[in-house]
XYZ file of C-alpha atoms in Angstrom:
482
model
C 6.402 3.413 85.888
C 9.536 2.006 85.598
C 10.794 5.715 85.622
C 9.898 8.248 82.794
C 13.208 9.718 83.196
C 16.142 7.290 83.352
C 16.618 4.079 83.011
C 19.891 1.755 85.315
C 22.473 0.474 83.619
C 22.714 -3.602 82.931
C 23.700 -6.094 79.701
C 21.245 -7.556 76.918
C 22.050 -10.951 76.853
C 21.528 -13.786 73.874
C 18.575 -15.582 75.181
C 16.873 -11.765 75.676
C 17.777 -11.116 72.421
C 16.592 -14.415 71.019
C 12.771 -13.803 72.712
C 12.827 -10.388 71.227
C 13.401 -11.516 67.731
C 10.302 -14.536 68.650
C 7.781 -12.055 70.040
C 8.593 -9.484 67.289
C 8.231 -11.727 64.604
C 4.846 -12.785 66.164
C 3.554 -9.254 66.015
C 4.724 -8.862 62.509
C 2.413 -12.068 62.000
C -0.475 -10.394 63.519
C -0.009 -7.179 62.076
C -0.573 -8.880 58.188
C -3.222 -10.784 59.842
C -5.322 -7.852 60.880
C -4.885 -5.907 58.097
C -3.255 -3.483 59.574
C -1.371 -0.480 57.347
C 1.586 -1.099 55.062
C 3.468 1.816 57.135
C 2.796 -0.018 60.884
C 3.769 -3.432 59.187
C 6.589 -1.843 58.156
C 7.800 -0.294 60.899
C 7.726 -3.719 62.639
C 9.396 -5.228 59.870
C 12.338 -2.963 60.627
C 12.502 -3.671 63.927
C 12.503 -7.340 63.189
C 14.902 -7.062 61.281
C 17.088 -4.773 63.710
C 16.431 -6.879 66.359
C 18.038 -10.084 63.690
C 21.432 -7.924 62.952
C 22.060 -7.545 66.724
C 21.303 -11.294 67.341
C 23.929 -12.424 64.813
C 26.743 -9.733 65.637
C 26.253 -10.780 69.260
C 25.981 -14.918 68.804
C 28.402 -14.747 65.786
C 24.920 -16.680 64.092
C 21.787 -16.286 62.468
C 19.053 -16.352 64.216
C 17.007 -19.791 64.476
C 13.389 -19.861 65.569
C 14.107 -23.267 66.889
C 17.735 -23.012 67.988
C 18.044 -20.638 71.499
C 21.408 -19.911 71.712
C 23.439 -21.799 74.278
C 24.888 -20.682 77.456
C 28.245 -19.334 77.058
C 31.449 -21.490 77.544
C 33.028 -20.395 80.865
C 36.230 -18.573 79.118
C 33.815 -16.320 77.349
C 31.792 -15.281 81.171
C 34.483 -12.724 81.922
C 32.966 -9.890 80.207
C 31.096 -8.289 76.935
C 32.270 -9.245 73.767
C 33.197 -6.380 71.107
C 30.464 -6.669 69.719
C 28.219 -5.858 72.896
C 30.794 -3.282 74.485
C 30.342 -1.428 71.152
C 25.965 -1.933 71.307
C 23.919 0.532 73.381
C 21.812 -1.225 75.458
C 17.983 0.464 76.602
C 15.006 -0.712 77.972
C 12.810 0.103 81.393
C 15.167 -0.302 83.425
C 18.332 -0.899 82.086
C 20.542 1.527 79.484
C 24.082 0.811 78.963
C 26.598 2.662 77.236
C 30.556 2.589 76.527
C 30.805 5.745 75.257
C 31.715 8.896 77.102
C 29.253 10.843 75.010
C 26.235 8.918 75.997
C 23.525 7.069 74.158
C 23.864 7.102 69.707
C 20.371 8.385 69.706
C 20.175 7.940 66.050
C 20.805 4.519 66.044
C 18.102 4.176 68.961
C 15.565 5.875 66.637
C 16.289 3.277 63.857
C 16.517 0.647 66.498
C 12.862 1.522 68.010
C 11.489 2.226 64.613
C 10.596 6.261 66.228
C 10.744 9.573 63.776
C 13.035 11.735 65.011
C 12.034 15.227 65.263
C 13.733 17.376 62.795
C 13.392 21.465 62.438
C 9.854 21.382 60.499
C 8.423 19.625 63.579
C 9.692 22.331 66.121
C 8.825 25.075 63.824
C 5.231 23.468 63.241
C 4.925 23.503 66.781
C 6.341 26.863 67.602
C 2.902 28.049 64.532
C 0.555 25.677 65.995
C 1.072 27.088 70.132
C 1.659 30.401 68.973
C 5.197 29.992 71.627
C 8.748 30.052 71.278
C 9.732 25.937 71.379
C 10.815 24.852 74.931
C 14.519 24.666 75.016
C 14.193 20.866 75.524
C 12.897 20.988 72.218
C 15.405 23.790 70.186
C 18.583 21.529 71.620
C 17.732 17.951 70.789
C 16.664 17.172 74.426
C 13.156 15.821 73.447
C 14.771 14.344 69.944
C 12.287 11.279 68.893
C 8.156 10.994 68.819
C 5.834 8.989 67.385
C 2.796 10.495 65.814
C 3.096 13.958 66.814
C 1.660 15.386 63.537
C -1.306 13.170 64.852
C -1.813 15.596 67.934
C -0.998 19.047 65.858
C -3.699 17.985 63.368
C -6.267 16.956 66.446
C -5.394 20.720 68.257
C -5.219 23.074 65.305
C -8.936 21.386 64.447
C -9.824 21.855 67.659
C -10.264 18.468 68.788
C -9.151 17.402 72.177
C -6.243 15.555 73.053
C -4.813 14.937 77.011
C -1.160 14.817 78.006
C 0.138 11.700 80.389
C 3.537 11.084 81.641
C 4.823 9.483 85.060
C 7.154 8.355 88.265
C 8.429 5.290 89.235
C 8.494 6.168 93.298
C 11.072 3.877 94.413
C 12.570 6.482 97.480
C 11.990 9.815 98.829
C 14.900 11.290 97.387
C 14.291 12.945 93.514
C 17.080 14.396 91.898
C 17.515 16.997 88.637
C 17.387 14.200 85.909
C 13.902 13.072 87.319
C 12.459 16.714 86.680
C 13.080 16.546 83.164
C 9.795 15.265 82.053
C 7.879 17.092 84.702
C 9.853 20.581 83.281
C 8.810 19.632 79.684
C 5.177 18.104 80.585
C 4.245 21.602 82.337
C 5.165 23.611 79.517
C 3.417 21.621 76.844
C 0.604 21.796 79.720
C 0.738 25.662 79.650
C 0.986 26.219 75.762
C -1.547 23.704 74.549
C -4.122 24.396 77.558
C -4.999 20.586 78.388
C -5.682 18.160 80.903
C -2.977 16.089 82.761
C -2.704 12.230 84.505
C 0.508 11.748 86.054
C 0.542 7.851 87.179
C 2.511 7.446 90.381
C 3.523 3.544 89.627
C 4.376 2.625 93.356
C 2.440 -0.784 92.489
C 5.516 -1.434 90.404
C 8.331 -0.274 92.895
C 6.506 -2.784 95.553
C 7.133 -5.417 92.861
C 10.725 -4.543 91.658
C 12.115 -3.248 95.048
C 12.752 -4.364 98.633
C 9.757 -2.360 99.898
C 6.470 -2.524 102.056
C 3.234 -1.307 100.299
C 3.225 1.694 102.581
C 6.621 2.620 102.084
C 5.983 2.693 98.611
C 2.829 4.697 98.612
C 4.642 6.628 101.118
C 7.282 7.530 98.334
C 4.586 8.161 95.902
C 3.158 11.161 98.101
C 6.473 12.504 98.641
C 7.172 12.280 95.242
C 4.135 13.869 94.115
C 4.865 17.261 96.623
C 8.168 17.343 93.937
C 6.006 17.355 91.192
C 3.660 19.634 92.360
C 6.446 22.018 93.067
C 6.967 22.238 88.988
C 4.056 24.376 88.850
C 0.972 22.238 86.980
C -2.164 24.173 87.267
C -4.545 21.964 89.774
C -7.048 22.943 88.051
C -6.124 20.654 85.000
C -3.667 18.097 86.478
C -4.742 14.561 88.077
C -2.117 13.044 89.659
C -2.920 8.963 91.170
C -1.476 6.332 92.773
C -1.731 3.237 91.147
C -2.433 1.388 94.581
C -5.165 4.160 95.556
C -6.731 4.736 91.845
C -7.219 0.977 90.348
C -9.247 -0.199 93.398
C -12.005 3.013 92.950
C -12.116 3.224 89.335
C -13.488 0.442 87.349
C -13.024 1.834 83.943
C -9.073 2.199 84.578
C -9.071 -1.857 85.511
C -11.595 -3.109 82.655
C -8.788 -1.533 80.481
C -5.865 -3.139 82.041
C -8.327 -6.305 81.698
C -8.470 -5.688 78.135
C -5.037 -5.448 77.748
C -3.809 -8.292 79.699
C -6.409 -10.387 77.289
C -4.409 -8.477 74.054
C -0.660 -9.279 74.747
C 0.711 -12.904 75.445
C 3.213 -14.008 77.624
C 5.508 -14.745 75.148
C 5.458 -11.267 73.544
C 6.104 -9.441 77.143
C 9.366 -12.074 77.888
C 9.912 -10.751 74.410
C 9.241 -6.971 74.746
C 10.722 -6.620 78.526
C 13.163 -9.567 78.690
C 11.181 -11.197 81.737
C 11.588 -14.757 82.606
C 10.431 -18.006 83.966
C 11.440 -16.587 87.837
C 9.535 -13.588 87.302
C 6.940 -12.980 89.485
C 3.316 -12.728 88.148
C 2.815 -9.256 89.681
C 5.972 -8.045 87.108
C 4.642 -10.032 84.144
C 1.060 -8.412 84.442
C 2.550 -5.023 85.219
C 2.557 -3.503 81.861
C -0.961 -3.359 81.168
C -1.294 -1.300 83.971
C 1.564 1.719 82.716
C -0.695 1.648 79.184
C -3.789 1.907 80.824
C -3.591 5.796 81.243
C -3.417 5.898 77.267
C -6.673 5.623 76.727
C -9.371 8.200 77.968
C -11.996 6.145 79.479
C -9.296 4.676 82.009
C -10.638 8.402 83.678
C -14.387 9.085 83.475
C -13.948 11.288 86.174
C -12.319 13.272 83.581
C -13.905 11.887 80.134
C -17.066 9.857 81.008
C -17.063 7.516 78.808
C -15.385 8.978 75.737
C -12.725 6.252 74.433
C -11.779 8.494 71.312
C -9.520 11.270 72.882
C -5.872 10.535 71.933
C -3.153 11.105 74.528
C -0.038 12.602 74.082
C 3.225 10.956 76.622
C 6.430 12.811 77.093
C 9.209 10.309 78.315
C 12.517 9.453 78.177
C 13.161 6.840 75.634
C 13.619 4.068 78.010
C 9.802 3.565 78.606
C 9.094 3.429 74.782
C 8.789 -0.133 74.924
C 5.526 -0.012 76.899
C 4.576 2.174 74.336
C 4.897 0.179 71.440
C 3.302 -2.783 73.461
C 0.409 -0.342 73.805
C 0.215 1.162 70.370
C -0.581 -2.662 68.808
C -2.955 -3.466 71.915
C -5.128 -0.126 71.153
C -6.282 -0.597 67.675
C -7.549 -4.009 68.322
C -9.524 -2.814 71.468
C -10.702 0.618 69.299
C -8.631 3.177 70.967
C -6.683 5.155 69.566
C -2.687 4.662 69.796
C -0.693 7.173 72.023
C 1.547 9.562 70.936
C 4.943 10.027 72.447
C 7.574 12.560 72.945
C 10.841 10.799 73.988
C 13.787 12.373 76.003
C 17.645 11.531 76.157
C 18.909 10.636 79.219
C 20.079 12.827 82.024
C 23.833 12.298 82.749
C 25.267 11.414 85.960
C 28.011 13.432 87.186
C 30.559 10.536 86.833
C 29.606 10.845 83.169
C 27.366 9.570 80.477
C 28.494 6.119 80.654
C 27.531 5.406 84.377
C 24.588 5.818 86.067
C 23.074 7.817 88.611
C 21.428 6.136 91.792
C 19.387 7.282 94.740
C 21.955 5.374 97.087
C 24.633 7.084 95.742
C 24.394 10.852 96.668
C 27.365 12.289 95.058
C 25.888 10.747 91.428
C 23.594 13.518 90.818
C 22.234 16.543 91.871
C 19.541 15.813 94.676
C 16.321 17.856 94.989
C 17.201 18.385 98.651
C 20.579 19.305 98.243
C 22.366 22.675 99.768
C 24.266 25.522 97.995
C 26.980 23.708 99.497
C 26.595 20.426 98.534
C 25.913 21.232 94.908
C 28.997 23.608 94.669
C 30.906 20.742 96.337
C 29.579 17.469 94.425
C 30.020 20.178 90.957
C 33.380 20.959 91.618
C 34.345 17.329 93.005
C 32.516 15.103 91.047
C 31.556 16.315 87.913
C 32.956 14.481 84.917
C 35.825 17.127 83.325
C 36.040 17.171 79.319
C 39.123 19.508 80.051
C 42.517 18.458 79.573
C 45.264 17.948 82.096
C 47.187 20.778 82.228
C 46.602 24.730 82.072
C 48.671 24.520 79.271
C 47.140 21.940 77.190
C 43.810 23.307 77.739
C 44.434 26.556 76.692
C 46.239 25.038 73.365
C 43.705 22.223 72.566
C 40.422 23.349 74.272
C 37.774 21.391 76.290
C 35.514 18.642 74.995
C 31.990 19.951 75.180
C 30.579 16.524 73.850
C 32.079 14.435 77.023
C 32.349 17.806 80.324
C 29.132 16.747 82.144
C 29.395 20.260 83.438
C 28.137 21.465 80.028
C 25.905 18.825 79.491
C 23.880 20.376 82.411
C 24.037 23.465 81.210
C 22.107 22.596 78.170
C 19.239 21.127 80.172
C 18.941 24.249 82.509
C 20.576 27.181 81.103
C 17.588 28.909 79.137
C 19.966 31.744 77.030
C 20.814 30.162 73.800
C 23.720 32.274 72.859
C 25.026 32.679 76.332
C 25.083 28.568 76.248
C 26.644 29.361 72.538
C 29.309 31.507 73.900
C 30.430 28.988 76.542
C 30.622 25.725 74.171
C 33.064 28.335 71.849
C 34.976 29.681 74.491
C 35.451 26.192 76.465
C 35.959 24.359 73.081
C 38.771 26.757 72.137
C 40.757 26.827 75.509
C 39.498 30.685 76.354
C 37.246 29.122 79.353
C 38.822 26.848 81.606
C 37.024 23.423 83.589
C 36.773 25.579 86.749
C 35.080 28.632 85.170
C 32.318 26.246 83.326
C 31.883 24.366 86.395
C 31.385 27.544 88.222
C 29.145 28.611 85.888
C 27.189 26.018 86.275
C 26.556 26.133 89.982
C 25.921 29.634 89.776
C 22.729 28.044 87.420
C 22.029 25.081 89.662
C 22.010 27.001 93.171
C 18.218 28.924 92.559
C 17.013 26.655 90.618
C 17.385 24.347 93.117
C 16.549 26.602 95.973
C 13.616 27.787 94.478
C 12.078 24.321 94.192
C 12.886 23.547 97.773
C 10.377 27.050 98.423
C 7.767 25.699 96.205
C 7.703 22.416 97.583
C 7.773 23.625 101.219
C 4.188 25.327 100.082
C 2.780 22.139 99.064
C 1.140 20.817 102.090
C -0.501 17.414 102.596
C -3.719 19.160 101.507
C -2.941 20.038 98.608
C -1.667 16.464 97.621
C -4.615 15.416 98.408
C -6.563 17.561 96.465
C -4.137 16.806 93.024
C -4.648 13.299 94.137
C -8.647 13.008 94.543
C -10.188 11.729 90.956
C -12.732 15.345 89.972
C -13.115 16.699 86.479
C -10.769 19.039 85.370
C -11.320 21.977 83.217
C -9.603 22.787 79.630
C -10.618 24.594 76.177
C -12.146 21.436 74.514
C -14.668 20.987 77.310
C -17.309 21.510 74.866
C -15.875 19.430 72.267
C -15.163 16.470 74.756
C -18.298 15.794 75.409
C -20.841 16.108 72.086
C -23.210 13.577 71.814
C-alpha cells in the first residue's frame, strides 16, 4: 500500500483539484441514485462541498463543470500562492504542510468527512476490551475513524469482525514512524482476540518505484521479519505478498474484479489525482489495496463468508482508498470497512518536512546503533527551545513544535512522567539537551530490543506467517454457522 504510515510531501494542483470536485460530484449522483442513506449522502455532500471552497480559494473562481482551470501564467510558476502555502495537502503519497506543528487534523477530519474520536469512544473501548486504552489512543495519536461503534456493537454481541492494515515495501530499510500502525494493530490484536491480514503491496512499489519485481518482493520479506518482530501471535496473523497471494487465491482477484467493474476512471483521476501518463498498472492499483476489506478475499481464513466486517488501522493518508472502498462495498453486498486513522510521524527536521529512506539522518532507522540514535537525536532533531540559556529558562520551550517531545509521546508509555516533562520544558525548568537526552535514553532499548526480536525471526518463520492456513480466534464458532 502506498504506506499505512506516512505519506511524502508534494503540491495539490488546480486541475487535481478540479477532477476531485468532477468525480465527487459523480458519487454524490450515484449515492441519490441508489438510495443510499441520508447520513452517507451527506457526508459526500460535505466533501463536495469542501472539495468546492478549496477550488475557489486556490483558482480565485468558482468551480465550472465545463471550465478546467487554465495553466498558470509563467509569473505565477515560482511558487504556492497564499492560499495553498496556508492549505494542508494529504493523500497516498503526498502530505504537505507549512506549519511547524504539523498537519490541522481537525480540519482534515472535516475535509475527509471522518468522526473524530472523542473521550466516550476511548472510554467505550477501554468497557468493551476490559483494557486500559493504548496510549496511541489516550494522546490523540489514533484521532479519526469511521464506523467504529460499528465494530464495538459486532464484538460486544459476539459477532466476528477481522483487523487489516499494511506496508508499502519500497526498501529494506524501516524506520520508527513505519512501526506505528504495526505497534497499534498488535495491541488491538491482543485485546480484541482476532484474526489479522497484513498486505505487503510490493505490486505497487514495482509500479511507483525504480525497482525489479524481485527486488521488490525482496523488500516485502525483509519488511515482513520487521513486522514480525512487533510480536503478532502466528497463530492469528496472515501476512501476503500481493505478487505471491493474487496469483493462488481466486477469491482475492474475483474481488479486485468486482471492484475494478464498480469505480470508473474518472472517479480514480478524481480520488488519487492520476493522469493521462499514468500507467495502467497505477490506475488499476486501488482495487487491489480494498480487496483485503472484504472477508471472502481469504477463504483460507473465512470460506466463503462475505459478511464479516473488517476493521483498518492507518494513518490518514490511505483514507482515500478507503472511501473509494466504502461506496464500492455496498453495491457488491459487503459490508464497508471500518477505519482507525493515525497522525503522521514527524521527521526529525520537523513536522513540516519529510522523512525518506535515502536520507538517513531524517528519522530514526530500525537498524540504527546506540550511537547513531544518540548522535542523529542530539544533531538533528528539530529544537522547540530558544536560543539562549537565558531565554529558555525565562520563556520556556515549545512542546507543540521540539520534535524531541513529539517522540516522546509516541513511545514514552508513563503519562505523568510525559506530563512532567511538557511542564517542566514548557516553563524553562528542563532545558533542549535534557529532553533530548531523555529521549534517547527511551529510543536506545526500544530500538535494541527490536533488533533481538527480529534477529529470531528466521526465513522459516516468514514463511510460515506468509503461507495462506486458517487461523484461530474466539468467533470460530460464530464464523462459520450455516
Amino acid at each position: 500500500m502506498a504506506d499505512m504510515s506516512n505519506g511524502e510531501q508534494g503540491c495539490v494542483s488546480p486541475l487535481e483539484l478540479f477532477n476531485s470536485i468532477a468525480a465527487q460530484g459523480e458519487l454524490v449522483r450515484s449515492l441519490k441514485a441508489g438510495k443510499a442513506s441520508k447520513d452517507e449522502i451527506d457526508s459526500a455532500v460535505k466533501l463536495l462541498l469542501s472539495l468546492k471552497m478549496s477550488y475557489k480559494a486556490t483558482v480565485g473562481e468558482e468551480y465550472k463543470a465545463d471550465c478546467p482551470p487554465a495553466r498558470p501564467a509563467p509569473e505565477n510558476s515560482g511558487g504556492l500562492n497564499a492560499a495553498e502555502a496556508e492549505e494542508d495537502f494529504v493523500d497516498p503519497w503526498t502530505v504537505q504542510t507549512s506549519s511547524a506543528k504539523g498537519i490541522d487534523y481537525d480540519k482534515l477530519i472535516v475535509r475527509f468527512g471522518s468522526s473524530k474520536i472523542d473521550k466516550e469512544l476511548v472510554n467505550r473501548i477501554e468497557r468493551a476490551t476490559g483494557q486500559k486504552p493504548h496510549r496511541f489512543l489516550r494522546r490523540g495519536i489514533f484521532f479519526s475513524h469511521r464506523d467504529m461503534n460499528q465494530i464495538l456493537d459486532a464484538y460486544e454481541n459476539k459477532k466476528p469482525f477481522y483487523l487489516y492494515t499494511g506496508r508499502g515495501p519500497s526498501s529494506e530499510a524501516m524506520h520508527v514512524g513505519h512501526l506505528i500502525p504495526f505497534i497499534f494493530t498488535k495491541w488491538l490484536q491482543d485485546v480484541f482476540n482476532v484474526p489479522l491480514v497484513i498486505q505487503m503491496t510490493d505490486d505497487e512499489k514495482y509500479l511507483w518505484k525504480d525497482l525489479t519485481l524481485d527486488q521488490a518482493y525482496g523488500y516485502a520479506v525483509e519488511n515482513a521479519k520487521d513486522i514480525i518482530a512487533c510480536g503478532f501471535d502466528i497463530k492469528k496473523t496472515f501476512i501476503f505478498s500481493d505478487l505471491d497471494y493474487m496469483g493462488m487465491s481466486p477469491g482475492f482477484y474475483k474481488n479486485v474484479v468486482k471492484i475494478q467493474k464498480h469505480v470508473t476512471f474518472n472517479q480514480v483521476k478524481g480520488i488519487f489525482g492520476f493522469t493521462d501518463s499514468d500507467s495502467i498498472g497505477k490506475i488499476s492499483f486501488p482495487a487491489i489495496q480494498a480487496a483485503p476489506s472484504f472477508s471472502n478475499s481469504f477463504p483460507q481464513i473465512f470460506r466463503d463468508r462475505t459478511d464479516i466486517q473488517c476493521l483498518i488501522p492507518c494513518a490518514i493518508d490511505q483514507d482515500p482508498y478507503f472511501r473509494m472502498t466504502r461506496d464500492v462495498a455496498p453495491r457488491i453486498g459487503y459490508p464497508k470497512p471500518a477505519l482507525l486513522h493515525s497522525t503522521f510521524f514527524p521527521a526529525l527536521q520537523g513536522a513540516q518536512t519529510k522523512m525518506s529512506a535515502s536520507d538517513p539522518n531524517s528519522s530514526i532507522f530500525l537498524t540504527d546503533t546506540a550511537k547513531q540514535i544518540k548522535t542523529k537525536v542530539n544533531k538533528h532533531a528539530f529544537s522547540g527551545g530558544r536560543d539562549t540559556i537565558e531565554e529558555h529558562r525565562q520563556f520556556g520551550g515549545n512542546c507543540d513544535v521540539d520534535v524531541s517531545f513529539m517522540y516522546l509521546t509516541f513511545f514514552l508509555e508513563d503519562d505523568d512522567k510525559l506530563e512532567q516533562i511538557r511542564k517542566d520544558y514548557t516553563s524553562g525548568d528542563m532545558l533542549t539537551g535534557e529532553l533530548k537526552k531523555t529521549l534517547i535514553e527511551v529510543l536506545q532499548p526500544l530500538i535494541a530490543e527490536h533488533q533481538a526480536r527480529r534477529k529470531e525471526v528466521t526465513d522459516e518463520i516468514v514463511k510460515e506467517f506468509m503461507t495462506p492456513r486458517e487461523l484461530s480466534y474466539d468467533f470460530q464458532c460464530f464464523c462459520f454457522d450455516t
